[in-house]
Amino acid sequence: MPSLRTAIRWTALLAASAVLAIVLGLARFPAALLLGPMLVAIAFGVRGAELTLPRPLFLAAQAVIGCLVAHAVTPEITRTIVDDGALMFAAVLVTVLAGAIVGIVLTRLQVLPGATAAWGSAPGGAAAMVAMAEAYGSDPRLVAFMQYVRVAAVVLTASVVARCLVDVSGAPATAVAEPTQVLSVLATLGIAALGVGLATALRVPAAALVGPMLLGAALHAAGIASVSVPGPLLDAAYAGIGWYVGLRFTRETLHATLHALPGILVATVAIIVLCGGWAWGLTVLLPIDFLTAFLATSPGGLDSVAIIAVGSKADVSFVLGVQTLRLFTVLLTGPILARWIARAAPGPDA
């Protein structure tokens, strides 16, 4: 029976994810509950498990992470943007230009068609880039593959960097800074729902994440509401995002894009290295540590980077400020860059 097979596969996925998350946790890797499920899901997806996390659950997980970030956000983020706005915007431009350069190279070498290379290498929200690429006539499979390979690589790289640079021998960091009282948790869930609704109505990019994050941060910082995320809910959100990303790596997608895989991997490494170099430069220009600069310039998902930043004692204000600016910049400039890169060489979707 298909339903029985699906239930068995989900049970195996849950069990394997739990085991790997525990192992990574014992090894003191930040965001082990994100990294473990993601790696297991990649293996399941490539082996043809045919499992998908329903999108509403993924959006709910993003909303929880938005509340996690909201709890960590303080008025310092605003002051950080005001004080270091020029350098933060420069960091955003470097990341966007790195993606554009990689897209041009992939197009020149005819590894991928121009517009597809542009959307795939754009350092923005992966789901948003795939949706926009499809709307603009590019191959969504190649774009999704490029985007999620990069997200996975960034999460792995950022986790390793955090593990090497940060002493996490103490108690693991969580979003809960005060007792998770029932009323506080209910208020947080209400903020999450209202934030998603408002952001969706206003057509805000990454509404499920950004809406609760901005609304929760404003209410929490003003003392109007207490944002509190219970541990089990946070763990489920971590795992949900990991599964959603990992299960996108299906065998069919892999076969359809196998000829472009070497170029995609080189492009992914190139973007990470370019952004890492700029991160080092930021440590010279600003009084911030390398981990904070690396996470701020990482061309990965905002939700994944936020999880690692909160869990690794980085400067969350600076990281989220740069990442949020980059997300909006990429979404605004994406169509322009796609057309520009598409002209670099003739291609099927140029």
GROMACS .gro file of N, CA and C in nm, residues 208-338:
model
  393
  208ALA      N    1   0.661   3.448   0.505
  208ALA     CA    2   0.647   3.360   0.621
  208ALA      C    3   0.759   3.379   0.721
  209LEU      N    4   0.875   3.422   0.675
  209LEU     CA    5   0.989   3.445   0.764
  209LEU      C    6   0.996   3.590   0.808
  210VAL      N    7   0.990   3.681   0.711
  210VAL     CA    8   1.011   3.822   0.738
  210VAL      C    9   0.896   3.883   0.817
  211GLY      N   10   0.771   3.842   0.789
  211GLY     CA   11   0.656   3.898   0.858
  211GLY      C   12   0.661   3.878   1.009
  212PRO      N   13   0.667   3.753   1.057
  212PRO     CA   14   0.678   3.730   1.202
  212PRO      C   15   0.804   3.791   1.261
  213MET      N   16   0.914   3.792   1.183
  213MET     CA   17   1.039   3.847   1.235
  213MET      C   18   1.025   3.996   1.263
  214LEU      N   19   0.972   4.072   1.167
  214LEU     CA   20   0.960   4.216   1.185
  214LEU      C   21   0.855   4.252   1.289
  215LEU      N   22   0.737   4.189   1.279
  215LEU     CA   23   0.631   4.219   1.375
  215LEU      C   24   0.671   4.176   1.515
  216GLY      N   25   0.725   4.056   1.529
  216GLY     CA   26   0.766   4.008   1.661
  216GLY      C   27   0.876   4.092   1.720
  217ALA      N   28   0.972   4.132   1.637
  217ALA     CA   29   1.083   4.213   1.687
  217ALA      C   30   1.033   4.347   1.738
  218ALA      N   31   0.939   4.409   1.664
  218ALA     CA   32   0.886   4.540   1.704
  218ALA      C   33   0.811   4.529   1.836
  219LEU      N   34   0.725   4.429   1.848
  219LEU     CA   35   0.645   4.413   1.969
  219LEU      C   36   0.731   4.371   2.088
  220HIS      N   37   0.829   4.284   2.060
  220HIS     CA   38   0.915   4.235   2.168
  220HIS      C   39   1.005   4.347   2.220
  221ALA      N   40   1.065   4.423   2.128
  221ALA     CA   41   1.155   4.530   2.168
  221ALA      C   42   1.081   4.641   2.241
  222ALA      N   43   0.955   4.663   2.203
  222ALA     CA   44   0.876   4.768   2.266
  222ALA      C   45   0.815   4.724   2.398
  223GLY      N   46   0.828   4.597   2.431
  223GLY     CA   47   0.773   4.546   2.555
  223GLY      C   48   0.623   4.523   2.550
  224ILE      N   49   0.565   4.526   2.431
  224ILE     CA   50   0.421   4.505   2.417
  224ILE      C   51   0.385   4.358   2.429
  225ALA      N   52   0.470   4.272   2.377
  225ALA     CA   53   0.445   4.128   2.382
  225ALA      C   54   0.577   4.056   2.405
  226SER      N   55   0.568   3.942   2.470
  226SER     CA   56   0.686   3.860   2.496
  226SER      C   57   0.691   3.745   2.396
  227VAL      N   58   0.796   3.742   2.317
  227VAL     CA   59   0.812   3.635   2.218
  227VAL      C   60   0.884   3.518   2.283
  228SER      N   61   0.820   3.403   2.284
  228SER     CA   62   0.876   3.285   2.352
  228SER      C   63   0.848   3.162   2.268
  229VAL      N   64   0.954   3.091   2.231
  229VAL     CA   65   0.941   2.971   2.147
  229VAL      C   66   0.981   2.848   2.228
  230PRO      N   67   0.889   2.757   2.257
  230PRO     CA   68   0.924   2.637   2.333
  230PRO      C   69   1.022   2.549   2.257
  231GLY      N   70   1.106   2.480   2.330
  231GLY     CA   71   1.210   2.397   2.269
  231GLY      C   72   1.159   2.297   2.167
  232PRO      N   73   1.056   2.216   2.198
  232PRO     CA   74   1.009   2.118   2.099
  232PRO      C   75   0.961   2.182   1.969
  233LEU      N   76   0.895   2.297   1.979
  233LEU     CA   77   0.849   2.365   1.858
  233LEU      C   78   0.966   2.415   1.775
  234LEU      N   79   1.067   2.466   1.843
  234LEU     CA   80   1.186   2.514   1.774
  234LEU      C   81   1.259   2.398   1.707
  235ASP      N   82   1.271   2.286   1.777
  235ASP     CA   83   1.336   2.168   1.719
  235ASP      C   84   1.262   2.122   1.593
  236ALA      N   85   1.129   2.122   1.600
  236ALA     CA   86   1.049   2.080   1.484
  236ALA      C   87   1.069   2.175   1.367
  237ALA      N   88   1.082   2.304   1.395
  237ALA     CA   89   1.103   2.401   1.288
  237ALA      C   90   1.240   2.380   1.223
  238TYR      N   91   1.343   2.357   1.304
  238TYR     CA   92   1.476   2.328   1.251
  238TYR      C   93   1.469   2.209   1.157
  239ALA      N   94   1.409   2.100   1.205
  239ALA     CA   95   1.403   1.977   1.126
  239ALA      C   96   1.321   1.998   1.000
  240GLY      N   97   1.211   2.072   1.011
  240GLY     CA   98   1.125   2.095   0.895
  240GLY      C   99   1.198   2.167   0.783
  241ILE      N  100   1.275   2.268   0.817
  241ILE     CA  101   1.350   2.340   0.715
  241ILE      C  102   1.457   2.249   0.655
  242GLY      N  103   1.524   2.171   0.738
  242GLY     CA  104   1.624   2.078   0.688
  242GLY      C  105   1.564   1.976   0.592
  243TRP      N  106   1.447   1.920   0.628
  243TRP     CA  107   1.382   1.823   0.540
  243TRP      C  108   1.336   1.887   0.409
  244TYR      N  109   1.281   2.006   0.418
  244TYR     CA  110   1.230   2.072   0.298
  244TYR      C  111   1.343   2.096   0.198
  245VAL      N  112   1.457   2.143   0.248
  245VAL     CA  113   1.571   2.167   0.160
  245VAL      C  114   1.626   2.035   0.108
  246GLY      N  115   1.648   1.939   0.196
  246GLY     CA  116   1.710   1.814   0.157
  246GLY      C  117   1.628   1.731   0.060
  247LEU      N  118   1.496   1.725   0.082
  247LEU     CA  119   1.411   1.642  -0.003
  247LEU      C  120   1.394   1.698  -0.142
  248ARG      N  121   1.437   1.822  -0.166
  248ARG     CA  122   1.433   1.877  -0.301
  248ARG      C  123   1.537   1.811  -0.392
  249PHE      N  124   1.634   1.742  -0.333
  249PHE     CA  125   1.739   1.675  -0.411
  249PHE      C  126   1.688   1.537  -0.454
  250THR      N  127   1.599   1.534  -0.553
  250THR     CA  128   1.545   1.408  -0.600
  250THR      C  129   1.637   1.347  -0.707
  251ARG      N  130   1.619   1.217  -0.730
  251ARG     CA  131   1.698   1.149  -0.832
  251ARG      C  132   1.669   1.206  -0.970
  252GLU      N  133   1.542   1.236  -0.998
  252GLU     CA  134   1.505   1.290  -1.128
  252GLU      C  135   1.573   1.423  -1.154
  253THR      N  136   1.571   1.510  -1.053
  253THR     CA  137   1.637   1.640  -1.068
  253THR      C  138   1.787   1.621  -1.089
  254LEU      N  139   1.845   1.527  -1.015
  254LEU     CA  140   1.988   1.503  -1.027
  254LEU      C  141   2.024   1.454  -1.167
  255HIS      N  142   1.944   1.361  -1.222
  255HIS     CA  143   1.971   1.310  -1.355
  255HIS      C  144   1.953   1.418  -1.461
  256ALA      N  145   1.851   1.501  -1.443
  256ALA     CA  146   1.823   1.606  -1.542
  256ALA      C  147   1.933   1.711  -1.546
  257THR      N  148   2.006   1.724  -1.437
  257THR     CA  149   2.107   1.830  -1.429
  257THR      C  150   2.249   1.776  -1.413
  258LEU      N  151   2.266   1.646  -1.437
  258LEU     CA  152   2.396   1.584  -1.412
  258LEU      C  153   2.506   1.646  -1.498
  259HIS      N  154   2.472   1.681  -1.622
  259HIS     CA  155   2.573   1.738  -1.711
  259HIS      C  156   2.623   1.874  -1.662
  260ALA      N  157   2.540   1.943  -1.584
  260ALA     CA  158   2.579   2.075  -1.534
  260ALA      C  159   2.636   2.070  -1.393
  261LEU      N  160   2.638   1.951  -1.332
  261LEU     CA  161   2.678   1.941  -1.191
  261LEU      C  162   2.820   1.993  -1.164
  262PRO      N  163   2.921   1.956  -1.245
  262PRO     CA  164   3.055   2.010  -1.215
  262PRO      C  165   3.059   2.162  -1.215
  263GLY      N  166   2.996   2.222  -1.315
  263GLY     CA  167   2.994   2.367  -1.320
  263GLY      C  168   2.919   2.429  -1.204
  264ILE      N  169   2.809   2.365  -1.163
  264ILE     CA  170   2.730   2.414  -1.050
  264ILE      C  171   2.811   2.407  -0.922
  265LEU      N  172   2.883   2.297  -0.902
  265LEU     CA  173   2.964   2.282  -0.781
  265LEU      C  174   3.077   2.385  -0.779
  266VAL      N  175   3.142   2.405  -0.894
  266VAL     CA  176   3.249   2.506  -0.901
  266VAL      C  177   3.192   2.644  -0.874
  267ALA      N  178   3.075   2.671  -0.931
  267ALA     CA  179   3.011   2.802  -0.910
  267ALA      C  180   2.976   2.822  -0.763
  268THR      N  181   2.925   2.718  -0.700
  268THR     CA  182   2.888   2.728  -0.559
  268THR      C  183   3.009   2.757  -0.472
  269VAL      N  184   3.117   2.683  -0.496
  269VAL     CA  185   3.239   2.705  -0.419
  269VAL      C  186   3.294   2.845  -0.446
  270ALA      N  187   3.287   2.888  -0.572
  270ALA     CA  188   3.340   3.021  -0.607
  270ALA      C  189   3.265   3.131  -0.533
  271ILE      N  190   3.133   3.121  -0.528
  271ILE     CA  191   3.054   3.223  -0.459
  271ILE      C  192   3.089   3.227  -0.311
  272ILE      N  193   3.101   3.108  -0.249
  272ILE     CA  194   3.132   3.100  -0.107
  272ILE      C  195   3.272   3.158  -0.080
  273VAL      N  196   3.368   3.125  -0.167
  273VAL     CA  197   3.505   3.176  -0.148
  273VAL      C  198   3.510   3.327  -0.166
  274LEU      N  199   3.442   3.379  -0.268
  274LEU     CA  200   3.439   3.523  -0.289
  274LEU      C  201   3.378   3.596  -0.170
  275CYS      N  202   3.267   3.543  -0.120
  275CYS     CA  203   3.202   3.605  -0.005
  275CYS      C  204   3.288   3.589   0.121
  276GLY      N  205   3.357   3.476   0.133
  276GLY     CA  206   3.447   3.458   0.247
  276GLY      C  207   3.561   3.556   0.246
  277GLY      N  208   3.613   3.586   0.126
  277GLY     CA  209   3.719   3.687   0.116
  277GLY      C  210   3.671   3.824   0.157
  278TRP      N  211   3.551   3.858   0.115
  278TRP     CA  212   3.495   3.987   0.155
  278TRP      C  213   3.466   3.990   0.305
  279ALA      N  214   3.429   3.875   0.361
  279ALA     CA  215   3.406   3.866   0.506
  279ALA      C  216   3.535   3.900   0.582
  280TRP      N  217   3.646   3.848   0.534
  280TRP     CA  218   3.774   3.881   0.597
  280TRP      C  219   3.801   4.031   0.587
  281GLY      N  220   3.769   4.089   0.469
  281GLY     CA  221   3.789   4.232   0.453
  281GLY      C  222   3.704   4.313   0.550
  282LEU      N  223   3.583   4.266   0.579
  282LEU     CA  224   3.496   4.337   0.674
  282LEU      C  225   3.555   4.338   0.814
  283THR      N  226   3.626   4.230   0.851
  283THR     CA  227   3.686   4.227   0.984
  283THR      C  228   3.796   4.332   0.999
  284VAL      N  229   3.854   4.373   0.886
  284VAL     CA  230   3.955   4.479   0.889
  284VAL      C  231   3.889   4.616   0.899
  285LEU      N  232   3.774   4.631   0.832
  285LEU     CA  233   3.706   4.759   0.827
  285LEU      C  234   3.616   4.785   0.947
  286LEU      N  235   3.566   4.678   1.008
  286LEU     CA  236   3.472   4.692   1.119
  286LEU      C  237   3.519   4.610   1.239
  287PRO      N  238   3.481   4.651   1.360
  287PRO     CA  239   3.518   4.574   1.480
  287PRO      C  240   3.426   4.453   1.500
  288ILE      N  241   3.429   4.361   1.404
  288ILE     CA  242   3.348   4.240   1.415
  288ILE      C  243   3.438   4.119   1.395
  289ASP      N  244   3.393   4.006   1.446
  289ASP     CA  245   3.472   3.883   1.432
  289ASP      C  246   3.445   3.820   1.296
  290PHE      N  247   3.533   3.726   1.258
  290PHE     CA  248   3.521   3.665   1.125
  290PHE      C  249   3.393   3.584   1.111
  291LEU      N  250   3.350   3.514   1.216
  291LEU     CA  251   3.229   3.434   1.206
  291LEU      C  252   3.109   3.522   1.175
  292THR      N  253   3.098   3.636   1.244
  292THR     CA  254   2.988   3.729   1.217
  292THR      C  255   2.993   3.777   1.073
  293ALA      N  256   3.112   3.816   1.026
  293ALA     CA  257   3.127   3.864   0.889
  293ALA      C  258   3.097   3.752   0.789
  294PHE      N  259   3.140   3.631   0.818
  294PHE     CA  260   3.117   3.519   0.727
  294PHE      C  261   2.968   3.488   0.715
  295LEU      N  262   2.899   3.485   0.827
  295LEU     CA  263   2.755   3.457   0.824
  295LEU      C  264   2.680   3.570   0.755
  296ALA      N  265   2.725   3.694   0.777
  296ALA     CA  266   2.657   3.808   0.716
  296ALA      C  267   2.669   3.805   0.564
  297THR      N  268   2.783   3.764   0.513
  297THR     CA  269   2.804   3.764   0.369
  297THR      C  270   2.771   3.630   0.304
  298SER      N  271   2.736   3.528   0.382
  298SER     CA  272   2.707   3.396   0.326
  298SER      C  273   2.588   3.403   0.230
  299PRO      N  274   2.603   3.347   0.110
  299PRO     CA  275   2.495   3.352   0.011
  299PRO      C  276   2.395   3.240   0.028
  300GLY      N  277   2.355   3.214   0.151
  300GLY     CA  278   2.262   3.105   0.178
  300GLY      C  279   2.127   3.155   0.220
  301GLY      N  280   2.040   3.065   0.263
  301GLY     CA  281   1.907   3.102   0.305
  301GLY      C  282   1.910   3.184   0.434
  302LEU      N  283   1.824   3.287   0.441
  302LEU     CA  284   1.817   3.372   0.559
  302LEU      C  285   1.780   3.292   0.682
  303ASP      N  286   1.686   3.199   0.666
  303ASP     CA  287   1.643   3.121   0.783
  303ASP      C  288   1.755   3.033   0.836
  304SER      N  289   1.827   2.966   0.746
  304SER     CA  290   1.936   2.877   0.789
  304SER      C  291   2.049   2.954   0.855
  305VAL      N  292   2.086   3.068   0.794
  305VAL     CA  293   2.192   3.150   0.850
  305VAL      C  294   2.152   3.207   0.986
  306ALA      N  295   2.024   3.244   0.999
  306ALA     CA  296   1.975   3.296   1.127
  306ALA      C  297   1.988   3.192   1.238
  307ILE      N  298   1.954   3.068   1.205
  307ILE     CA  299   1.964   2.960   1.304
  307ILE      C  300   2.108   2.945   1.351
  308ILE      N  301   2.203   2.944   1.257
  308ILE     CA  302   2.343   2.926   1.292
  308ILE      C  303   2.395   3.046   1.369
  309ALA      N  304   2.354   3.166   1.329
  309ALA     CA  305   2.400   3.287   1.397
  309ALA      C  306   2.356   3.290   1.543
  310VAL      N  307   2.229   3.258   1.567
  310VAL     CA  308   2.177   3.259   1.704
  310VAL      C  309   2.244   3.151   1.787
  311GLY      N  310   2.270   3.036   1.725
  311GLY     CA  311   2.326   2.924   1.799
  311GLY      C  312   2.475   2.927   1.816
  312SER      N  313   2.545   3.021   1.750
  312SER     CA  314   2.691   3.022   1.757
  312SER      C  315   2.748   3.149   1.818
  313LYS      N  316   2.664   3.230   1.880
  313LYS     CA  317   2.708   3.349   1.953
  313LYS      C  318   2.768   3.455   1.862
  314ALA      N  319   2.725   3.457   1.736
  314ALA     CA  320   2.768   3.563   1.645
  314ALA      C  321   2.687   3.689   1.676
  315ASP      N  322   2.726   3.801   1.612
  315ASP     CA  323   2.652   3.926   1.628
  315ASP      C  324   2.526   3.918   1.542
  316VAL      N  325   2.417   3.874   1.605
  316VAL     CA  326   2.293   3.849   1.532
  316VAL      C  327   2.242   3.976   1.464
  317SER      N  328   2.255   4.090   1.529
  317SER     CA  329   2.207   4.216   1.473
  317SER      C  330   2.272   4.244   1.338
  318PHE      N  331   2.405   4.232   1.332
  318PHE     CA  332   2.476   4.261   1.207
  318PHE      C  333   2.444   4.157   1.101
  319VAL      N  334   2.443   4.031   1.139
  319VAL     CA  335   2.418   3.923   1.043
  319VAL      C  336   2.280   3.940   0.978
  320LEU      N  337   2.179   3.959   1.061
  320LEU     CA  338   2.043   3.969   1.008
  320LEU      C  339   2.022   4.099   0.931
  321GLY      N  340   2.089   4.205   0.974
  321GLY     CA  341   2.078   4.330   0.900
  321GLY      C  342   2.128   4.315   0.758
  322VAL      N  343   2.246   4.257   0.742
  322VAL     CA  344   2.304   4.237   0.608
  322VAL      C  345   2.221   4.139   0.527
  323GLN      N  346   2.182   4.027   0.589
  323GLN     CA  347   2.106   3.924   0.517
  323GLN      C  348   1.971   3.977   0.469
  324THR      N  349   1.904   4.054   0.552
  324THR     CA  350   1.774   4.108   0.513
  324THR      C  351   1.788   4.208   0.400
  325LEU      N  352   1.889   4.296   0.410
  325LEU     CA  353   1.915   4.390   0.301
  325LEU      C  354   1.945   4.317   0.171
  326ARG      N  355   2.022   4.208   0.181
  326ARG     CA  356   2.058   4.133   0.061
  326ARG      C  357   1.936   4.068  -0.002
  327LEU      N  358   1.848   4.013   0.081
  327LEU     CA  359   1.729   3.946   0.029
  327LEU      C  360   1.646   4.043  -0.053
  328PHE      N  361   1.619   4.160   0.001
  328PHE     CA  362   1.539   4.257  -0.072
  328PHE      C  363   1.612   4.308  -0.197
  329THR      N  364   1.743   4.326  -0.188
  329THR     CA  365   1.819   4.373  -0.303
  329THR      C  366   1.815   4.273  -0.417
  330VAL      N  367   1.831   4.145  -0.385
  330VAL     CA  368   1.830   4.041  -0.488
  330VAL      C  369   1.692   4.030  -0.553
  331LEU      N  370   1.588   4.037  -0.473
  331LEU     CA  371   1.454   4.026  -0.529
  331LEU      C  372   1.420   4.145  -0.619
  332LEU      N  373   1.474   4.261  -0.586
  332LEU     CA  374   1.449   4.380  -0.667
  332LEU      C  375   1.532   4.381  -0.795
  333THR      N  376   1.656   4.333  -0.786
  333THR     CA  377   1.747   4.340  -0.901
  333THR      C  378   1.748   4.212  -0.984
  334GLY      N  379   1.683   4.105  -0.935
  334GLY     CA  380   1.687   3.976  -1.003
  334GLY      C  381   1.649   3.981  -1.150
  335PRO      N  382   1.533   4.036  -1.186
  335PRO     CA  383   1.495   4.040  -1.328
  335PRO      C  384   1.594   4.118  -1.414
  336ILE      N  385   1.648   4.228  -1.362
  336ILE     CA  386   1.745   4.308  -1.438
  336ILE      C  387   1.873   4.229  -1.463
  337LEU      N  388   1.925   4.164  -1.356
  337LEU     CA  389   2.047   4.086  -1.370
  337LEU      C  390   2.025   3.967  -1.463
  338ALA      N  391   1.908   3.906  -1.456
  338ALA     CA  392   1.880   3.790  -1.542
  338ALA      C  393   1.887   3.829  -1.689
   0.00000   0.00000   0.00000
